[in-house]
Tab-separated table of N, CA and C in Angstrom:
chain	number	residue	atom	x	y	z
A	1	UNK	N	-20.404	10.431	15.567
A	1	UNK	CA	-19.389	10.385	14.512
A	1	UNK	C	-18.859	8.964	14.383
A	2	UNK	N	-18.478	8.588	12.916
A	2	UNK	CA	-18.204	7.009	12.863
A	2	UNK	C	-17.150	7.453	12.013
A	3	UNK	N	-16.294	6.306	11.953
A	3	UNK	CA	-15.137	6.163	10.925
A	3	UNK	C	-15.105	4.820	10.212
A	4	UNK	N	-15.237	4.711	8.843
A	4	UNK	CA	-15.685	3.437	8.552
A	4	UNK	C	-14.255	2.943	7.509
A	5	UNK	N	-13.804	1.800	7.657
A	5	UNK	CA	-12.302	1.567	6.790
A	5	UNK	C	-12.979	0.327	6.124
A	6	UNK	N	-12.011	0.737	4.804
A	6	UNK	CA	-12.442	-0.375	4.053
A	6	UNK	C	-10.772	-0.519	3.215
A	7	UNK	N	-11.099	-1.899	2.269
A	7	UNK	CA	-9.656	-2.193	1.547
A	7	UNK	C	-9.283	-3.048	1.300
A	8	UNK	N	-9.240	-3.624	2.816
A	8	UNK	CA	-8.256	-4.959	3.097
A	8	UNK	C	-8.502	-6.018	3.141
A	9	UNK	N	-7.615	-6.867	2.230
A	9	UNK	CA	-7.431	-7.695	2.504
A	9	UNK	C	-6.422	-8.825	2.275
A	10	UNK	N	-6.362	-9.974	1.454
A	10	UNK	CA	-4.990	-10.720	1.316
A	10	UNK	C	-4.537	-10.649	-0.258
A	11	UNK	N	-3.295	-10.082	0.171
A	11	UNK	CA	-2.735	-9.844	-1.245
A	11	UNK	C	-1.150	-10.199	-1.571
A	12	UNK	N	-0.411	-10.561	-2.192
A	12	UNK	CA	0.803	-11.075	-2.498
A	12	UNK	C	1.889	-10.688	-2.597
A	13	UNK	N	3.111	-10.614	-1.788
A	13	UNK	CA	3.605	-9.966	-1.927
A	13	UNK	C	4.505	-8.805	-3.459
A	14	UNK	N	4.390	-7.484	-2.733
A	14	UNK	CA	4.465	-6.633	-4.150
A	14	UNK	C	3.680	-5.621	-4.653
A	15	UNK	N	2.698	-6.467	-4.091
A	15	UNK	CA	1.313	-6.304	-5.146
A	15	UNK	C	0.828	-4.651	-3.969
A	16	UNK	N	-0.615	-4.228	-4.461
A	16	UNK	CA	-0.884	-3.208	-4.274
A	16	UNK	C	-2.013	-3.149	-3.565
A	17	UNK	N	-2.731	-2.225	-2.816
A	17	UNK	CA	-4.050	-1.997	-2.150
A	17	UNK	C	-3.859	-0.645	-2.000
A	18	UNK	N	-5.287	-0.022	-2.114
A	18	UNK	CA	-5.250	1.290	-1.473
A	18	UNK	C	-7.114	0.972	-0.307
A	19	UNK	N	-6.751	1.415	0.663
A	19	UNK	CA	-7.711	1.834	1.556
A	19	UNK	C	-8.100	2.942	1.724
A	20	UNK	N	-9.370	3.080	2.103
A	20	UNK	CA	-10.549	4.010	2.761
A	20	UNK	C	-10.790	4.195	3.644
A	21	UNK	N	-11.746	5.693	3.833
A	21	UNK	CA	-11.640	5.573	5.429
A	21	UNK	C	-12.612	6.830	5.142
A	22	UNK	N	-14.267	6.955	5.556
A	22	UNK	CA	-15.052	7.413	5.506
A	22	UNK	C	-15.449	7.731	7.120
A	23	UNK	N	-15.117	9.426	6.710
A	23	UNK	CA	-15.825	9.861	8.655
A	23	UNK	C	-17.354	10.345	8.093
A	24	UNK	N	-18.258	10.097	8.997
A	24	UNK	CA	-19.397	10.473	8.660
A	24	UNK	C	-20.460	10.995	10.578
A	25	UNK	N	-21.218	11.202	10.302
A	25	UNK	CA	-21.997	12.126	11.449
A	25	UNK	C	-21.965	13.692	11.678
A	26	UNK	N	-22.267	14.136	12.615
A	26	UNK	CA	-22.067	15.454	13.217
A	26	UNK	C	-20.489	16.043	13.151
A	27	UNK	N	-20.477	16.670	11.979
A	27	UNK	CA	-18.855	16.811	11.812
A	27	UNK	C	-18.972	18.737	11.442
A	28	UNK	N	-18.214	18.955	11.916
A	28	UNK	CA	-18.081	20.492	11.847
A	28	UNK	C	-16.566	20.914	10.780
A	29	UNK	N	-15.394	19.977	11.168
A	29	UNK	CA	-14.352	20.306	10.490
A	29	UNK	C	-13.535	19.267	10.882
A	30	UNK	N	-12.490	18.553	10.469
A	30	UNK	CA	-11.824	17.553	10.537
A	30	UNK	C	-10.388	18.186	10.655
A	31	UNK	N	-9.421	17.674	11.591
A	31	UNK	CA	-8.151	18.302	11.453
A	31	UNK	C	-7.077	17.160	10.779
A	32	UNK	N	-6.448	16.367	11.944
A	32	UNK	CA	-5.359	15.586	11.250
A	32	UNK	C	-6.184	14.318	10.931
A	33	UNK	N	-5.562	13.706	9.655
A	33	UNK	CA	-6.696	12.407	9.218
A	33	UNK	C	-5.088	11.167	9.333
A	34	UNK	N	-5.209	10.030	9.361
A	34	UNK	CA	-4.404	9.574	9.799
A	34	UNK	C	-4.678	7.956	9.328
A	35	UNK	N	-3.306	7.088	9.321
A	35	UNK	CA	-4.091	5.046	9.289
A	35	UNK	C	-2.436	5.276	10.330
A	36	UNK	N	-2.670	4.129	10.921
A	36	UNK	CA	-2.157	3.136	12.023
A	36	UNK	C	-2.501	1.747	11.844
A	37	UNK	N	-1.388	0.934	12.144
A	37	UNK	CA	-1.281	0.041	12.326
A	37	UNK	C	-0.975	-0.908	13.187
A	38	UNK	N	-1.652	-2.280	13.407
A	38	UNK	CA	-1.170	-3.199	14.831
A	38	UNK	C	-1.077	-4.643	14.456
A	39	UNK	N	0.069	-4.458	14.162
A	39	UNK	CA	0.857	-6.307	14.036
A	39	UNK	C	0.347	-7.507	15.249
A	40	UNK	N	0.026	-8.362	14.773
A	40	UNK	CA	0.059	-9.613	15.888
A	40	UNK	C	1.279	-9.206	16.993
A	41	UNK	N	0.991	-9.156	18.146
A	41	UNK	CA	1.454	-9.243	19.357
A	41	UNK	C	3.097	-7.828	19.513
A	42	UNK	N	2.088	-7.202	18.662
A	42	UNK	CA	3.085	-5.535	18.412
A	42	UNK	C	2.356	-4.718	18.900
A	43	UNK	N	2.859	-3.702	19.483
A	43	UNK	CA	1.957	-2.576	19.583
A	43	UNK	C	1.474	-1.767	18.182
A	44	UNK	N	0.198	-0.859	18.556
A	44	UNK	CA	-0.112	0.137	17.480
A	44	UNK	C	0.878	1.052	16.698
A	45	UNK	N	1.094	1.070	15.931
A	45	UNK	CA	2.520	2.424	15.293
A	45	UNK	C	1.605	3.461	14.331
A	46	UNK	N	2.147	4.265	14.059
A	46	UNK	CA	1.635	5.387	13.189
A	46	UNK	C	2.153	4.803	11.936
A	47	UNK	N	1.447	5.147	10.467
A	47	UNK	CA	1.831	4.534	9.450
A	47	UNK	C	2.342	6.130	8.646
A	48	UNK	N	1.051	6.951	8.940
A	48	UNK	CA	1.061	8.087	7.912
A	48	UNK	C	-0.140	8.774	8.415
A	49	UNK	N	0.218	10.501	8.236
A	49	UNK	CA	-1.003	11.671	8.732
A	49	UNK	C	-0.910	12.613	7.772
A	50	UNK	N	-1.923	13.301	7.783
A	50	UNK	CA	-1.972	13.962	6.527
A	50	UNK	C	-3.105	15.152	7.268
A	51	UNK	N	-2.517	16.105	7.444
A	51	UNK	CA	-3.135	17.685	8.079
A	51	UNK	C	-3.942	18.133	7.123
A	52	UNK	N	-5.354	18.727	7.226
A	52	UNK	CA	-6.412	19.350	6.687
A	52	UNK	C	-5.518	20.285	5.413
A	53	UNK	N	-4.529	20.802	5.829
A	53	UNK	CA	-3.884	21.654	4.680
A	53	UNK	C	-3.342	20.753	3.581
A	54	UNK	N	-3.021	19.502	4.386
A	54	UNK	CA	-1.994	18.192	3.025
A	54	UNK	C	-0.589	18.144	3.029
A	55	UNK	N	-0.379	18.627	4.498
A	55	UNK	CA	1.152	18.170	5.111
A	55	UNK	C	0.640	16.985	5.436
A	56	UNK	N	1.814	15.831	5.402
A	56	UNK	CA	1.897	14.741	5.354
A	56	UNK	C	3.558	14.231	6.243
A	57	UNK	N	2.990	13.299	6.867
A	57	UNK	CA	4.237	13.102	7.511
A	57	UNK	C	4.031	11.457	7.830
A	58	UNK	N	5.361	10.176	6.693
A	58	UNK	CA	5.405	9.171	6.802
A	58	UNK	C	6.275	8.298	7.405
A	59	UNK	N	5.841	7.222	8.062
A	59	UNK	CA	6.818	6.900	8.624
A	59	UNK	C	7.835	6.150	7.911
A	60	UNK	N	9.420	6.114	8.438
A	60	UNK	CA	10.383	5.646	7.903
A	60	UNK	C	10.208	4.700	6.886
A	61	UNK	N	9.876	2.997	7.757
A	61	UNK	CA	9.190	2.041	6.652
A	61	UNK	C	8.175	1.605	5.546
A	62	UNK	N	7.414	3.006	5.199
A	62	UNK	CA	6.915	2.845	4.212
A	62	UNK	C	6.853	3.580	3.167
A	63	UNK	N	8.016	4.876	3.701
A	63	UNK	CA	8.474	6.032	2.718
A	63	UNK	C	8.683	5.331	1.087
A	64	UNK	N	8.199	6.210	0.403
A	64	UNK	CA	8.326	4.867	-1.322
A	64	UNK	C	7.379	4.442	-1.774
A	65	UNK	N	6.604	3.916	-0.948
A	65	UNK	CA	6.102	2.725	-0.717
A	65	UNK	C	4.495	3.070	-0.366
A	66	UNK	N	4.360	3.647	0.323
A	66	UNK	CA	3.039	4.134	0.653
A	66	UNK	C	2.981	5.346	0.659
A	67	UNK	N	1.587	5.673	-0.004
A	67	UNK	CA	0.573	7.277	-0.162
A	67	UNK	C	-0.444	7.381	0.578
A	68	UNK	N	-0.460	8.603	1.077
A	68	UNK	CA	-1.486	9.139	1.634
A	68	UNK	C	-2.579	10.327	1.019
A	69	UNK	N	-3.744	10.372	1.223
A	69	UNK	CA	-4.129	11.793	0.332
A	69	UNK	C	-5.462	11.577	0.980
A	70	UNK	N	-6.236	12.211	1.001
A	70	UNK	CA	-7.159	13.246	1.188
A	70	UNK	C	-8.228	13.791	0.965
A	71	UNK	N	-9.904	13.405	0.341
A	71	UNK	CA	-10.358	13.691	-0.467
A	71	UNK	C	-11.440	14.902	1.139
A	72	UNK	N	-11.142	16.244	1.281
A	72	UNK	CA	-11.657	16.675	2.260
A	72	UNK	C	-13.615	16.709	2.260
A	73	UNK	N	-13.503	17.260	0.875
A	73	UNK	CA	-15.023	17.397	0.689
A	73	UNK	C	-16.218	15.982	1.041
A	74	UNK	N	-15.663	15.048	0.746
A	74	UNK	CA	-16.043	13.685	1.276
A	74	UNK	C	-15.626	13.228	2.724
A	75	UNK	N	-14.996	13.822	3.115
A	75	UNK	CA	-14.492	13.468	5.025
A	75	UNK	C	-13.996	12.045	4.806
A	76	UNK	N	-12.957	12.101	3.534
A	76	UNK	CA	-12.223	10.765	3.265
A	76	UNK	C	-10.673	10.471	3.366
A	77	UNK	N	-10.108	9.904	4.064
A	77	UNK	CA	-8.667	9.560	4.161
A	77	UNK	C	-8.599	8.531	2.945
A	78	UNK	N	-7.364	8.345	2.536
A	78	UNK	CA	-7.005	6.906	1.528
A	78	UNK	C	-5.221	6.600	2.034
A	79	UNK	N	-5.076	5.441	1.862
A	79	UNK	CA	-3.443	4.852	2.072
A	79	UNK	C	-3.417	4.158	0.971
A	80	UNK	N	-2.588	4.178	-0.278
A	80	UNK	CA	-2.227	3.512	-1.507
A	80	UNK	C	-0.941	2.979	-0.643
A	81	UNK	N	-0.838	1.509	-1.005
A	81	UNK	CA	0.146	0.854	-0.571
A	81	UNK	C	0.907	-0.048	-1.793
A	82	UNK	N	1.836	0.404	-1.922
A	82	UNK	CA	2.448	-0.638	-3.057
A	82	UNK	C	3.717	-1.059	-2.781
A	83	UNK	N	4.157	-2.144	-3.301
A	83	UNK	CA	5.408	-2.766	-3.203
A	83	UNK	C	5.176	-3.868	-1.676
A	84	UNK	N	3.915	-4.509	-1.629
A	84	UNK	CA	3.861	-5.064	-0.322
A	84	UNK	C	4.380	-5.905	0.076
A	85	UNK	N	4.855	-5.678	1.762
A	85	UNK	CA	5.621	-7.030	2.255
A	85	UNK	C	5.299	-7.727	3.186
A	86	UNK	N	5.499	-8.736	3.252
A	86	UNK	CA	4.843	-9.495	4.713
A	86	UNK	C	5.020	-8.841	5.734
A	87	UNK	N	5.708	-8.057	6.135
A	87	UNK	CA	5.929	-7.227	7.510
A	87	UNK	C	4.903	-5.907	7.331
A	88	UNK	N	4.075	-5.968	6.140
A	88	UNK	CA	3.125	-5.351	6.123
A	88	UNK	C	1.857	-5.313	6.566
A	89	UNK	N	1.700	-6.874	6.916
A	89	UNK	CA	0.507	-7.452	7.368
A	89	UNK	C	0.193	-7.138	8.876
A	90	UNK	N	-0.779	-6.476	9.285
A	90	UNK	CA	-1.341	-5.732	10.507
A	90	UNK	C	-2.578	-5.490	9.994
A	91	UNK	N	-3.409	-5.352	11.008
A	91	UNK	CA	-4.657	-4.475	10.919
A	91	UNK	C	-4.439	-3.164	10.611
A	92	UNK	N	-5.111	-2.059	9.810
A	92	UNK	CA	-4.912	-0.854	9.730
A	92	UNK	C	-6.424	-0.569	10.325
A	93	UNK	N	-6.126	0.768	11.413
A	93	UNK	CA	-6.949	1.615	11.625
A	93	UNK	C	-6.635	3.115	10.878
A	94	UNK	N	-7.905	3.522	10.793
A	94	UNK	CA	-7.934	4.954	10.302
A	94	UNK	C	-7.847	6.036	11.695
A	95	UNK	N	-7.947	7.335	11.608
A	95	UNK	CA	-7.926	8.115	13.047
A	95	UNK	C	-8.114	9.193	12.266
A	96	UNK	N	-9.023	10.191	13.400
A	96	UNK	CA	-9.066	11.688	12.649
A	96	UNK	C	-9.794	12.433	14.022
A	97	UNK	N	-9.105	13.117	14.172
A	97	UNK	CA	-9.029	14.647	14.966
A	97	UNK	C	-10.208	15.545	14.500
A	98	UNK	N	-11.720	15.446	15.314
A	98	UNK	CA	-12.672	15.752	14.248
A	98	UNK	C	-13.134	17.356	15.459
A	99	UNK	N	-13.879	17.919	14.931
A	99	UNK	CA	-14.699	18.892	15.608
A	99	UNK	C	-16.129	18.743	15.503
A	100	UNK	N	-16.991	18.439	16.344
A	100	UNK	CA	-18.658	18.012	15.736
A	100	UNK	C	-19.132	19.374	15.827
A	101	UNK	N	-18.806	20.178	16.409
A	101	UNK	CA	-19.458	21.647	16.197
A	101	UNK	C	-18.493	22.549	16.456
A	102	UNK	N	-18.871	24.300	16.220
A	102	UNK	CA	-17.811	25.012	15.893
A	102	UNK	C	-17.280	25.316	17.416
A	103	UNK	N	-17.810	24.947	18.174
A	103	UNK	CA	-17.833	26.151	19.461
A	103	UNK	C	-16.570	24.738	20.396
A	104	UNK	N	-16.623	23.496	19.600
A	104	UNK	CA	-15.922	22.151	20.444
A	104	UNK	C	-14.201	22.443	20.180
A	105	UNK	N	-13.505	21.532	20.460
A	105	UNK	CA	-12.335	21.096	20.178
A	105	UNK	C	-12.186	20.025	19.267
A	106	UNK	N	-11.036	19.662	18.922
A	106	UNK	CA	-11.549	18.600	18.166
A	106	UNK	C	-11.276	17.123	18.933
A	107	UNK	N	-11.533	16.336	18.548
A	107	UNK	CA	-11.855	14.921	19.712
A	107	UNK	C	-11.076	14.044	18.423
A	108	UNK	N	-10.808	12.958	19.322
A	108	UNK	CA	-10.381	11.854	18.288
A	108	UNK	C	-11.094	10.623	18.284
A	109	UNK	N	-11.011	10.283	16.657
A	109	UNK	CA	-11.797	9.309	16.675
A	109	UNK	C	-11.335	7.935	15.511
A	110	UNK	N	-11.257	6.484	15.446
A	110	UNK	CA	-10.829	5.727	15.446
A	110	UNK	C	-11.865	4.806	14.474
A	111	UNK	N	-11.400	4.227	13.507
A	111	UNK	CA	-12.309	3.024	13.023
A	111	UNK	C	-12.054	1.666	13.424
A	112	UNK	N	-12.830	0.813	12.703
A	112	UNK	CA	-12.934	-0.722	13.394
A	112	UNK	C	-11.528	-1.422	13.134
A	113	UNK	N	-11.225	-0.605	11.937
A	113	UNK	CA	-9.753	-1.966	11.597
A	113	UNK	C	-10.303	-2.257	10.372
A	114	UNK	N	-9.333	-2.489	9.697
A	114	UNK	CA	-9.587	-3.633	8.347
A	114	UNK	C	-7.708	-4.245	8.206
A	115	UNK	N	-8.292	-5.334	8.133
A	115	UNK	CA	-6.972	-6.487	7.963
A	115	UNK	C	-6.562	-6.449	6.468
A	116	UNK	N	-4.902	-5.969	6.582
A	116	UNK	CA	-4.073	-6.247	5.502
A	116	UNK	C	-3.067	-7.452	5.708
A	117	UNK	N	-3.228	-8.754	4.881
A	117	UNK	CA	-2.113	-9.789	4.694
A	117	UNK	C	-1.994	-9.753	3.755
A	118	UNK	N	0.337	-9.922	3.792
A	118	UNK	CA	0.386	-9.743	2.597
A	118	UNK	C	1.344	-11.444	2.591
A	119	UNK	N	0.746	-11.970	1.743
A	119	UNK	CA	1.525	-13.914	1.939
A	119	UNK	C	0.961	-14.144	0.574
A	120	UNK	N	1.901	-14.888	0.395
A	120	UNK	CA	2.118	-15.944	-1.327
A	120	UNK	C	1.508	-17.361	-0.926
């Protein structure tokens, strides 16, 4: 199973991006789909998750501001980000709680990163 992110990259503050996030391999059912983020010399934080049903749960600083959604039939996460600010700029990872077969649990699994800067 792979998780592949795409999106990012340098954009001004304000301005907008939405990212991707393609799970692909031996996938049986996908549970929570998820992006995270990791600032220069910050730890990782949760940005936004979004449950197989399309409960969604965002964090404080980007309530407004950032969307999450879902495309299940494609095993696709997305983060629409608008109104960007320099304290926006982190790597985003994707994450998803997958099952590769029916009889498993589900396991978690992580993409490479794709870099969001947001600077004038």
């Amino acid at each position: 199973v792979q998780l592949q992110a795409s999106g990012g990259r340098l954009v001004q503050p304000g301005g907008s991006l939405r990212l991707s996030c393609v799970a692909s391999g031996s996938i049986f059912s996908i549970n929570d789909m998820g992006w995270y983020r990791q600032a220069p010399g910050k730890q990782r934080e949760l940005v936004a998750v979004i449950t197989s049903g399309g409960r969604i749960n965002v964090v404080d600083s980007v309530k407004g501001r950032f969307t999450i959604s879902r495309d299940n039939a494609k095993n696709t996460v997305f983060l629409l980000m608008n109104r960007l600010k320099p304290e926006d700029t982190a790597v985003y990872y994707c994450n998803a709680e997958i099952r590769r077969f029916w009889y498993m649990t589900g396991e978690d699994y992580w993409g490479q990163g794709t870099q969001v800067t947001v600077s004038s």
